[in-house]
Amino acid sequence: MENDKKYALVTGASRGIGKACAIELAKAGYNIIITYAGNTEAANQTIAELKALNVEAEAYKFDVSNSQEVEQNISQIIEKYGRIDVLVNNAGITRDDLFIRMTDDKWLDVINTNLNSAFYVTKPVVKLMMKQRFGSIVNTTSVVGVYGNIGQANYSSAKAGLIGFTKSLAKELGARNIRVNAVAPGFIATDMTKDLKNADEYLKLISLRRMGEASDVASAVKFLAVDASYVTGQVLEVDGGLVI
Ligand code: NAP
Protein backbone atom coordinates (compact mmCIF):
# COMPACT_ATOMS: atom_id res chain seq x y z
CA MET A 1 0.00 0.00 0.00
CA GLU A 2 1.47 3.32 -1.16
CA ASN A 3 0.39 5.15 2.04
CA ASP A 4 2.21 2.71 4.28
CA LYS A 5 5.57 3.56 2.77
CA LYS A 6 7.95 5.52 4.97
CA TYR A 7 10.37 8.05 3.51
CA ALA A 8 13.56 9.56 4.90
CA LEU A 9 15.36 12.53 3.37
CA VAL A 10 19.07 12.81 4.18
CA THR A 11 21.06 15.82 2.95
CA GLY A 12 24.73 15.40 2.07
CA ALA A 13 24.43 11.64 1.82
CA SER A 14 26.64 10.83 -1.16
CA ARG A 15 29.40 9.89 1.28
CA GLY A 16 30.55 10.02 4.88
CA ILE A 17 28.13 10.32 7.79
CA GLY A 18 25.10 11.11 5.60
CA LYS A 19 25.63 7.98 3.53
CA ALA A 20 25.90 5.85 6.69
CA CYS A 21 22.66 7.42 8.01
CA ALA A 22 20.88 6.67 4.75
CA ILE A 23 22.00 3.04 4.91
CA GLU A 24 20.99 2.69 8.57
CA LEU A 25 17.53 4.14 7.85
CA ALA A 26 17.14 1.88 4.79
CA LYS A 27 17.92 -1.11 7.03
CA ALA A 28 15.09 0.13 9.28
CA GLY A 29 12.71 -0.04 6.30
CA TYR A 30 12.69 3.57 5.10
CA ASN A 31 12.74 4.50 1.45
CA ILE A 32 15.50 7.02 1.00
CA ILE A 33 15.94 10.33 -0.78
CA ILE A 34 19.51 11.60 -0.64
CA THR A 35 20.93 14.95 -1.67
CA TYR A 36 24.47 15.92 -2.62
CA ALA A 37 26.45 18.87 -4.00
CA GLY A 38 28.35 17.57 -7.02
CA ASN A 39 29.94 14.17 -6.49
CA THR A 40 27.64 12.19 -8.78
CA GLU A 41 29.85 9.10 -8.83
CA ALA A 42 29.66 8.80 -5.03
CA ALA A 43 25.91 9.51 -5.04
CA ASN A 44 25.32 6.79 -7.66
CA GLN A 45 27.33 4.34 -5.57
CA THR A 46 25.24 5.19 -2.49
CA ILE A 47 22.01 4.73 -4.46
CA ALA A 48 23.20 1.31 -5.66
CA GLU A 49 24.00 0.27 -2.06
CA LEU A 50 20.58 1.49 -0.87
CA LYS A 51 18.71 -0.33 -3.63
CA ALA A 52 20.58 -3.52 -2.71
CA LEU A 53 18.75 -3.21 0.64
CA ASN A 54 15.44 -3.47 -1.25
CA VAL A 55 14.24 0.07 -0.66
CA GLU A 56 13.41 2.88 -3.07
CA ALA A 57 16.29 5.31 -3.36
CA GLU A 58 16.78 8.49 -5.36
CA ALA A 59 19.43 11.22 -5.37
CA TYR A 60 18.94 14.97 -5.91
CA LYS A 61 21.87 17.22 -6.73
CA PHE A 62 21.59 20.78 -5.44
CA ASP A 63 23.41 23.30 -3.28
CA VAL A 64 21.80 23.34 0.17
CA SER A 65 23.16 26.86 0.76
CA ASN A 66 21.13 28.25 -2.17
CA SER A 67 17.56 28.94 -1.05
CA GLN A 68 16.12 28.88 -4.59
CA GLU A 69 17.73 25.55 -5.47
CA VAL A 70 16.51 24.10 -2.19
CA GLU A 71 12.96 25.36 -2.74
CA GLN A 72 12.79 23.91 -6.28
CA ASN A 73 14.22 20.53 -5.34
CA ILE A 74 12.35 20.01 -2.07
CA SER A 75 9.05 20.91 -3.72
CA GLN A 76 9.81 18.34 -6.47
CA ILE A 77 10.56 15.73 -3.81
CA ILE A 78 7.37 16.51 -1.91
CA GLU A 79 5.29 16.45 -5.08
CA LYS A 80 6.74 13.08 -6.09
CA TYR A 81 6.67 11.22 -2.78
CA GLY A 82 3.95 13.07 -0.86
CA ARG A 83 5.40 12.24 2.53
CA ILE A 84 8.62 12.63 4.52
CA ASP A 85 8.75 10.87 7.88
CA VAL A 86 12.38 11.56 8.73
CA LEU A 87 14.62 14.48 7.78
CA VAL A 88 18.34 14.41 8.53
CA ASN A 89 19.98 17.81 7.98
CA ASN A 90 23.52 16.56 7.52
CA ALA A 91 25.24 18.37 4.61
CA GLY A 92 28.20 20.39 5.81
CA ILE A 93 31.66 21.73 5.04
CA THR A 94 34.68 23.13 6.86
CA ARG A 95 36.75 26.18 5.86
CA ASP A 96 39.07 26.35 8.85
CA ASP A 97 41.32 29.27 9.71
CA LEU A 98 42.38 31.21 12.74
CA PHE A 99 39.82 33.90 13.50
CA ILE A 100 42.28 36.73 12.86
CA ARG A 101 42.84 35.43 9.30
CA MET A 102 39.28 34.36 8.57
CA THR A 103 37.91 35.96 5.40
CA ASP A 104 34.28 36.93 4.83
CA ASP A 105 34.06 34.16 2.21
CA LYS A 106 35.15 31.46 4.66
CA TRP A 107 32.74 32.75 7.27
CA LEU A 108 29.77 33.01 4.92
CA ASP A 109 30.40 29.73 3.06
CA VAL A 110 30.27 27.80 6.31
CA ILE A 111 27.32 29.68 7.84
CA ASN A 112 25.34 29.34 4.61
CA THR A 113 26.13 25.67 4.02
CA ASN A 114 25.96 24.41 7.60
CA LEU A 115 23.28 26.60 9.20
CA ASN A 116 21.16 28.53 6.70
CA SER A 117 20.74 25.31 4.70
CA ALA A 118 18.85 23.74 7.61
CA PHE A 119 16.43 26.68 7.61
CA TYR A 120 15.88 26.40 3.84
CA VAL A 121 15.41 22.61 3.82
CA THR A 122 13.42 22.24 7.02
CA LYS A 123 10.77 24.89 6.31
CA PRO A 124 8.97 23.13 3.43
CA VAL A 125 9.51 19.73 5.04
CA VAL A 126 7.94 20.88 8.32
CA LYS A 127 4.90 22.19 6.44
CA LEU A 128 4.43 18.66 5.09
CA MET A 129 5.11 17.06 8.48
CA MET A 130 2.49 19.34 10.07
CA LYS A 131 -0.07 18.09 7.56
CA GLN A 132 0.99 14.51 8.30
CA ARG A 133 0.85 15.27 12.03
CA PHE A 134 4.03 13.25 12.26
CA GLY A 135 7.70 13.75 11.67
CA SER A 136 11.18 13.40 13.08
CA ILE A 137 14.13 15.67 12.35
CA VAL A 138 17.78 15.14 13.26
CA ASN A 139 20.30 17.92 12.74
CA THR A 140 23.99 17.05 12.46
CA THR A 141 25.82 19.49 14.67
CA SER A 142 29.24 18.85 16.25
CA VAL A 143 30.98 18.75 19.60
CA VAL A 144 32.70 21.98 18.55
CA GLY A 145 29.27 23.63 18.41
CA VAL A 146 29.03 22.91 22.13
CA TYR A 147 32.62 23.45 23.24
CA GLY A 148 34.27 25.59 20.48
CA ASN A 149 37.54 24.89 18.70
CA ILE A 150 40.62 26.81 17.64
CA GLY A 151 40.50 27.61 13.91
CA GLN A 152 36.79 26.90 13.64
CA ALA A 153 34.98 30.10 14.69
CA ASN A 154 32.84 29.86 11.54
CA TYR A 155 32.11 26.15 11.84
CA SER A 156 31.47 26.15 15.60
CA SER A 157 29.16 29.18 15.25
CA ALA A 158 27.14 27.40 12.57
CA LYS A 159 26.98 24.22 14.63
CA ALA A 160 26.01 26.12 17.80
CA GLY A 161 23.30 27.83 15.72
CA LEU A 162 21.98 24.42 14.73
CA ILE A 163 21.63 23.52 18.41
CA GLY A 164 19.49 26.63 19.05
CA PHE A 165 17.51 25.80 15.92
CA THR A 166 16.96 22.23 17.18
CA LYS A 167 15.73 23.29 20.62
CA SER A 168 13.46 26.06 19.33
CA LEU A 169 11.85 23.82 16.72
CA ALA A 170 11.40 21.05 19.29
CA LYS A 171 9.40 23.49 21.43
CA GLU A 172 7.40 24.87 18.50
CA LEU A 173 6.59 21.58 16.82
CA GLY A 174 6.14 19.14 19.69
CA ALA A 175 2.40 19.77 19.84
CA ARG A 176 2.25 18.72 16.17
CA ASN A 177 3.88 15.37 16.97
CA ILE A 178 7.15 16.40 15.32
CA ARG A 179 10.34 15.60 17.23
CA VAL A 180 13.55 17.56 16.60
CA ASN A 181 16.93 16.42 17.93
CA ALA A 182 20.60 16.86 17.12
CA VAL A 183 23.58 14.58 16.99
CA ALA A 184 26.98 16.04 17.87
CA PRO A 185 29.79 13.88 16.48
CA GLY A 186 33.38 14.17 17.67
CA PHE A 187 36.22 13.08 15.36
CA ILE A 188 34.77 10.79 12.72
CA ALA A 189 36.84 9.17 9.95
CA THR A 190 35.44 10.69 6.72
CA ASP A 191 36.78 12.81 3.85
CA MET A 192 36.20 15.86 6.09
CA THR A 193 38.84 14.72 8.60
CA LYS A 194 41.23 12.78 6.37
CA ASP A 195 43.80 15.60 6.28
CA LEU A 196 43.54 16.29 10.01
CA LYS A 197 46.94 17.25 11.40
CA ASN A 198 48.04 15.90 14.80
CA ALA A 199 45.52 13.03 14.65
CA ASP A 200 47.62 11.13 17.25
CA GLU A 201 47.26 14.02 19.69
CA TYR A 202 43.47 13.96 19.31
CA LEU A 203 43.40 10.19 19.86
CA LYS A 204 44.96 10.65 23.29
CA LEU A 205 42.00 12.86 24.27
CA ILE A 206 39.36 10.32 23.21
CA SER A 207 38.39 7.90 25.98
CA LEU A 208 37.77 5.07 23.50
CA ARG A 209 41.17 5.82 21.86
CA ARG A 210 39.87 5.68 18.31
CA MET A 211 38.24 7.97 15.81
CA GLY A 212 34.57 7.26 15.26
CA GLU A 213 33.23 5.59 12.14
CA ALA A 214 30.39 7.10 10.14
CA SER A 215 28.32 4.08 11.19
CA ASP A 216 28.82 5.00 14.89
CA VAL A 217 27.05 8.29 14.21
CA ALA A 218 24.43 6.68 11.97
CA SER A 219 23.23 4.33 14.70
CA ALA A 220 22.74 7.33 17.03
CA VAL A 221 20.89 9.22 14.28
CA LYS A 222 18.61 6.22 13.67
CA PHE A 223 17.97 6.00 17.43
CA LEU A 224 16.96 9.67 17.61
CA ALA A 225 15.04 9.65 14.34
CA VAL A 226 13.13 6.41 14.79
CA ASP A 227 13.35 4.79 18.22
CA ALA A 228 13.45 7.69 20.67
CA SER A 229 9.71 8.34 20.64
CA TYR A 230 9.70 10.47 23.84
CA VAL A 231 12.92 12.38 23.15
CA THR A 232 12.92 15.85 21.61
CA GLY A 233 15.14 18.92 21.79
CA GLN A 234 18.19 16.90 22.78
CA VAL A 235 21.80 16.97 21.61
CA LEU A 236 23.41 13.54 21.66
CA GLU A 237 27.22 13.67 21.69
CA VAL A 238 28.76 10.80 19.77
CA ASP A 239 32.43 11.39 20.45
CA GLY A 240 33.91 8.27 22.04
CA GLY A 241 34.20 10.09 25.33
CA LEU A 242 36.14 13.08 23.98
CA VAL A 243 34.30 15.31 26.44
CA ILE A 244 32.94 13.80 29.64
P1 NAP B 1 31.89 14.65 4.06
O1 NAP B 1 32.38 13.24 4.03
O2 NAP B 1 32.78 15.74 3.58
O3 NAP B 1 30.49 14.69 3.23
C1 NAP B 1 29.83 15.92 3.09
C2 NAP B 1 28.50 15.69 2.39
O4 NAP B 1 27.82 16.94 2.30
C3 NAP B 1 28.65 15.18 0.96
O5 NAP B 1 27.54 14.36 0.65
C4 NAP B 1 28.60 16.47 0.15
O6 NAP B 1 28.16 16.25 -1.21
C5 NAP B 1 27.56 17.25 0.92
N1 NAP B 1 27.64 18.69 0.75
C6 NAP B 1 28.67 19.51 1.05
N2 NAP B 1 28.39 20.78 0.73
C7 NAP B 1 27.14 20.77 0.18
C8 NAP B 1 26.29 21.75 -0.39
N3 NAP B 1 26.66 23.04 -0.46
N4 NAP B 1 25.09 21.37 -0.87
C9 NAP B 1 24.70 20.08 -0.81
N5 NAP B 1 25.45 19.10 -0.27
C10 NAP B 1 26.66 19.44 0.21
O7 NAP B 1 31.46 15.09 5.53
P2 NAP B 1 31.10 14.22 6.84
O8 NAP B 1 32.33 14.10 7.65
O9 NAP B 1 30.33 13.03 6.45
O10 NAP B 1 30.17 15.27 7.59
C11 NAP B 1 28.75 15.20 7.55
C12 NAP B 1 28.19 16.15 8.59
O11 NAP B 1 28.70 15.79 9.87
C13 NAP B 1 28.59 17.61 8.39
O12 NAP B 1 27.53 18.46 8.75
C14 NAP B 1 29.73 17.79 9.34
O13 NAP B 1 29.89 19.13 9.72
C15 NAP B 1 29.28 16.92 10.48
N6 NAP B 1 30.36 16.48 11.37
C16 NAP B 1 31.39 15.74 10.91
C17 NAP B 1 32.41 15.36 11.78
C18 NAP B 1 33.59 14.53 11.35
O14 NAP B 1 34.51 14.34 12.17
N7 NAP B 1 33.63 14.03 10.14
C19 NAP B 1 32.33 15.74 13.13
C20 NAP B 1 31.25 16.49 13.57
C21 NAP B 1 30.26 16.86 12.69
P3 NAP B 1 29.26 15.89 -2.38
O15 NAP B 1 29.72 14.47 -2.12
O16 NAP B 1 28.50 16.02 -3.64
O17 NAP B 1 30.38 16.87 -2.24
XYZ file of C-alpha atoms and ligand atoms in Angstrom:
292
model
C 0.000 0.000 0.000
C 1.471 3.318 -1.156
C 0.394 5.150 2.035
C 2.210 2.707 4.284
C 5.568 3.563 2.770
C 7.953 5.524 4.969
C 10.371 8.050 3.513
C 13.558 9.558 4.902
C 15.356 12.532 3.374
C 19.067 12.811 4.179
C 21.057 15.817 2.948
C 24.732 15.398 2.075
C 24.429 11.642 1.816
C 26.642 10.826 -1.162
C 29.405 9.893 1.278
C 30.552 10.017 4.883
C 28.127 10.317 7.794
C 25.105 11.112 5.603
C 25.633 7.979 3.531
C 25.900 5.855 6.688
C 22.661 7.424 8.015
C 20.878 6.674 4.750
C 22.000 3.043 4.909
C 20.987 2.687 8.570
C 17.528 4.141 7.847
C 17.141 1.882 4.795
C 17.923 -1.112 7.032
C 15.089 0.130 9.285
C 12.707 -0.043 6.297
C 12.694 3.572 5.104
C 12.738 4.500 1.451
C 15.496 7.015 0.997
C 15.939 10.331 -0.776
C 19.512 11.597 -0.636
C 20.930 14.948 -1.666
C 24.469 15.915 -2.615
C 26.451 18.868 -4.001
C 28.350 17.570 -7.021
C 29.939 14.167 -6.488
C 27.643 12.194 -8.782
C 29.847 9.096 -8.826
C 29.659 8.797 -5.029
C 25.911 9.510 -5.039
C 25.315 6.786 -7.658
C 27.328 4.336 -5.573
C 25.240 5.185 -2.489
C 22.011 4.727 -4.456
C 23.198 1.307 -5.655
C 24.000 0.267 -2.060
C 20.583 1.487 -0.871
C 18.713 -0.328 -3.630
C 20.580 -3.515 -2.705
C 18.747 -3.211 0.635
C 15.443 -3.474 -1.253
C 14.242 0.074 -0.661
C 13.408 2.885 -3.071
C 16.287 5.313 -3.361
C 16.782 8.494 -5.360
C 19.426 11.224 -5.370
C 18.935 14.966 -5.910
C 21.875 17.221 -6.732
C 21.593 20.783 -5.439
C 23.408 23.304 -3.284
C 21.802 23.344 0.174
C 23.155 26.863 0.757
C 21.129 28.247 -2.167
C 17.564 28.938 -1.050
C 16.117 28.877 -4.590
C 17.730 25.554 -5.473
C 16.513 24.102 -2.188
C 12.964 25.357 -2.741
C 12.793 23.914 -6.280
C 14.217 20.530 -5.335
C 12.354 20.015 -2.066
C 9.050 20.909 -3.723
C 9.811 18.340 -6.473
C 10.561 15.731 -3.814
C 7.367 16.513 -1.905
C 5.288 16.446 -5.082
C 6.738 13.081 -6.091
C 6.673 11.221 -2.780
C 3.947 13.065 -0.865
C 5.396 12.237 2.526
C 8.617 12.632 4.524
C 8.747 10.872 7.878
C 12.378 11.562 8.734
C 14.625 14.476 7.780
C 18.345 14.413 8.534
C 19.984 17.809 7.984
C 23.521 16.560 7.516
C 25.237 18.370 4.611
C 28.201 20.389 5.805
C 31.657 21.733 5.042
C 34.682 23.127 6.857
C 36.755 26.181 5.864
C 39.075 26.347 8.851
C 41.324 29.269 9.708
C 42.380 31.208 12.740
C 39.824 33.896 13.501
C 42.276 36.733 12.855
C 42.843 35.427 9.299
C 39.276 34.364 8.566
C 37.908 35.955 5.397
C 34.283 36.930 4.830
C 34.056 34.164 2.212
C 35.148 31.462 4.660
C 32.743 32.748 7.274
C 29.767 33.010 4.917
C 30.403 29.727 3.064
C 30.265 27.802 6.314
C 27.324 29.676 7.844
C 25.337 29.343 4.609
C 26.129 25.673 4.024
C 25.958 24.407 7.604
C 23.281 26.597 9.199
C 21.157 28.530 6.695
C 20.740 25.308 4.704
C 18.849 23.741 7.614
C 16.425 26.677 7.614
C 15.876 26.397 3.841
C 15.410 22.606 3.822
C 13.425 22.242 7.021
C 10.771 24.889 6.308
C 8.967 23.129 3.433
C 9.511 19.726 5.037
C 7.944 20.885 8.317
C 4.898 22.188 6.440
C 4.428 18.659 5.087
C 5.110 17.056 8.480
C 2.491 19.345 10.070
C -0.068 18.095 7.555
C 0.993 14.514 8.300
C 0.850 15.274 12.034
C 4.026 13.249 12.258
C 7.705 13.747 11.674
C 11.176 13.400 13.084
C 14.129 15.675 12.348
C 17.775 15.136 13.257
C 20.303 17.919 12.740
C 23.985 17.052 12.465
C 25.824 19.487 14.665
C 29.244 18.854 16.249
C 30.978 18.745 19.601
C 32.699 21.976 18.552
C 29.272 23.632 18.407
C 29.030 22.912 22.130
C 32.624 23.453 23.237
C 34.266 25.594 20.483
C 37.539 24.891 18.696
C 40.623 26.814 17.636
C 40.505 27.606 13.907
C 36.789 26.895 13.635
C 34.980 30.103 14.688
C 32.837 29.862 11.538
C 32.108 26.149 11.842
C 31.473 26.146 15.595
C 29.163 29.180 15.248
C 27.140 27.404 12.567
C 26.980 24.216 14.626
C 26.006 26.124 17.796
C 23.304 27.826 15.724
C 21.977 24.418 14.730
C 21.627 23.523 18.405
C 19.492 26.626 19.054
C 17.509 25.797 15.921
C 16.959 22.233 17.179
C 15.735 23.287 20.624
C 13.462 26.058 19.327
C 11.845 23.820 16.719
C 11.401 21.052 19.287
C 9.401 23.492 21.433
C 7.396 24.872 18.500
C 6.588 21.582 16.823
C 6.142 19.136 19.691
C 2.404 19.773 19.837
C 2.246 18.718 16.165
C 3.881 15.369 16.966
C 7.146 16.396 15.322
C 10.345 15.605 17.227
C 13.550 17.562 16.601
C 16.930 16.423 17.931
C 20.603 16.864 17.123
C 23.576 14.579 16.994
C 26.983 16.041 17.871
C 29.787 13.884 16.483
C 33.376 14.169 17.673
C 36.219 13.075 15.362
C 34.765 10.786 12.719
C 36.835 9.169 9.948
C 35.440 10.689 6.725
C 36.782 12.814 3.854
C 36.204 15.856 6.093
C 38.841 14.725 8.595
C 41.231 12.779 6.369
C 43.798 15.597 6.282
C 43.535 16.294 10.008
C 46.938 17.252 11.396
C 48.037 15.903 14.798
C 45.524 13.028 14.655
C 47.617 11.134 17.252
C 47.262 14.020 19.690
C 43.469 13.957 19.313
C 43.398 10.186 19.860
C 44.962 10.650 23.295
C 41.996 12.858 24.268
C 39.355 10.325 23.208
C 38.391 7.896 25.980
C 37.770 5.072 23.499
C 41.174 5.817 21.857
C 39.875 5.676 18.310
C 38.244 7.973 15.805
C 34.569 7.257 15.259
C 33.233 5.587 12.141
C 30.390 7.102 10.140
C 28.317 4.075 11.194
C 28.820 5.000 14.888
C 27.054 8.291 14.205
C 24.429 6.683 11.968
C 23.228 4.331 14.695
C 22.743 7.331 17.027
C 20.889 9.216 14.281
C 18.610 6.215 13.672
C 17.968 6.000 17.430
C 16.958 9.675 17.612
C 15.037 9.647 14.337
C 13.129 6.409 14.788
C 13.352 4.787 18.219
C 13.447 7.689 20.666
C 9.707 8.339 20.640
C 9.704 10.474 23.840
C 12.919 12.376 23.149
C 12.920 15.851 21.611
C 15.138 18.922 21.787
C 18.190 16.899 22.778
C 21.796 16.971 21.606
C 23.408 13.537 21.665
C 27.218 13.673 21.691
C 28.759 10.797 19.765
C 32.435 11.388 20.452
C 33.907 8.266 22.036
C 34.198 10.094 25.330
C 36.144 13.080 23.981
C 34.298 15.309 26.439
C 32.938 13.795 29.642
P 31.891 14.647 4.062
O 32.378 13.237 4.033
O 32.778 15.735 3.582
O 30.495 14.694 3.234
C 29.834 15.919 3.092
C 28.504 15.688 2.386
O 27.815 16.937 2.295
C 28.648 15.181 0.962
O 27.544 14.361 0.654
C 28.597 16.474 0.149
O 28.162 16.251 -1.214
C 27.556 17.246 0.920
N 27.639 18.691 0.745
C 28.672 19.514 1.050
N 28.388 20.781 0.727
C 27.142 20.767 0.182
C 26.292 21.752 -0.392
N 26.657 23.042 -0.464
N 25.088 21.367 -0.875
C 24.702 20.083 -0.813
N 25.450 19.099 -0.273
C 26.658 19.440 0.207
O 31.457 15.093 5.526
P 31.105 14.217 6.836
O 32.325 14.095 7.650
O 30.325 13.027 6.451
O 30.167 15.270 7.592
C 28.753 15.200 7.554
C 28.192 16.152 8.594
O 28.700 15.795 9.868
C 28.587 17.610 8.385
O 27.525 18.459 8.745
C 29.728 17.787 9.342
O 29.890 19.134 9.725
C 29.284 16.916 10.480
N 30.361 16.479 11.368
C 31.393 15.741 10.910
C 32.409 15.360 11.784
C 33.590 14.533 11.351
O 34.514 14.341 12.171
N 33.633 14.027 10.137
C 32.329 15.741 13.134
C 31.253 16.493 13.571
C 30.262 16.855 12.689
P 29.261 15.894 -2.383
O 29.717 14.471 -2.119
O 28.495 16.017 -3.641
O 30.383 16.871 -2.243
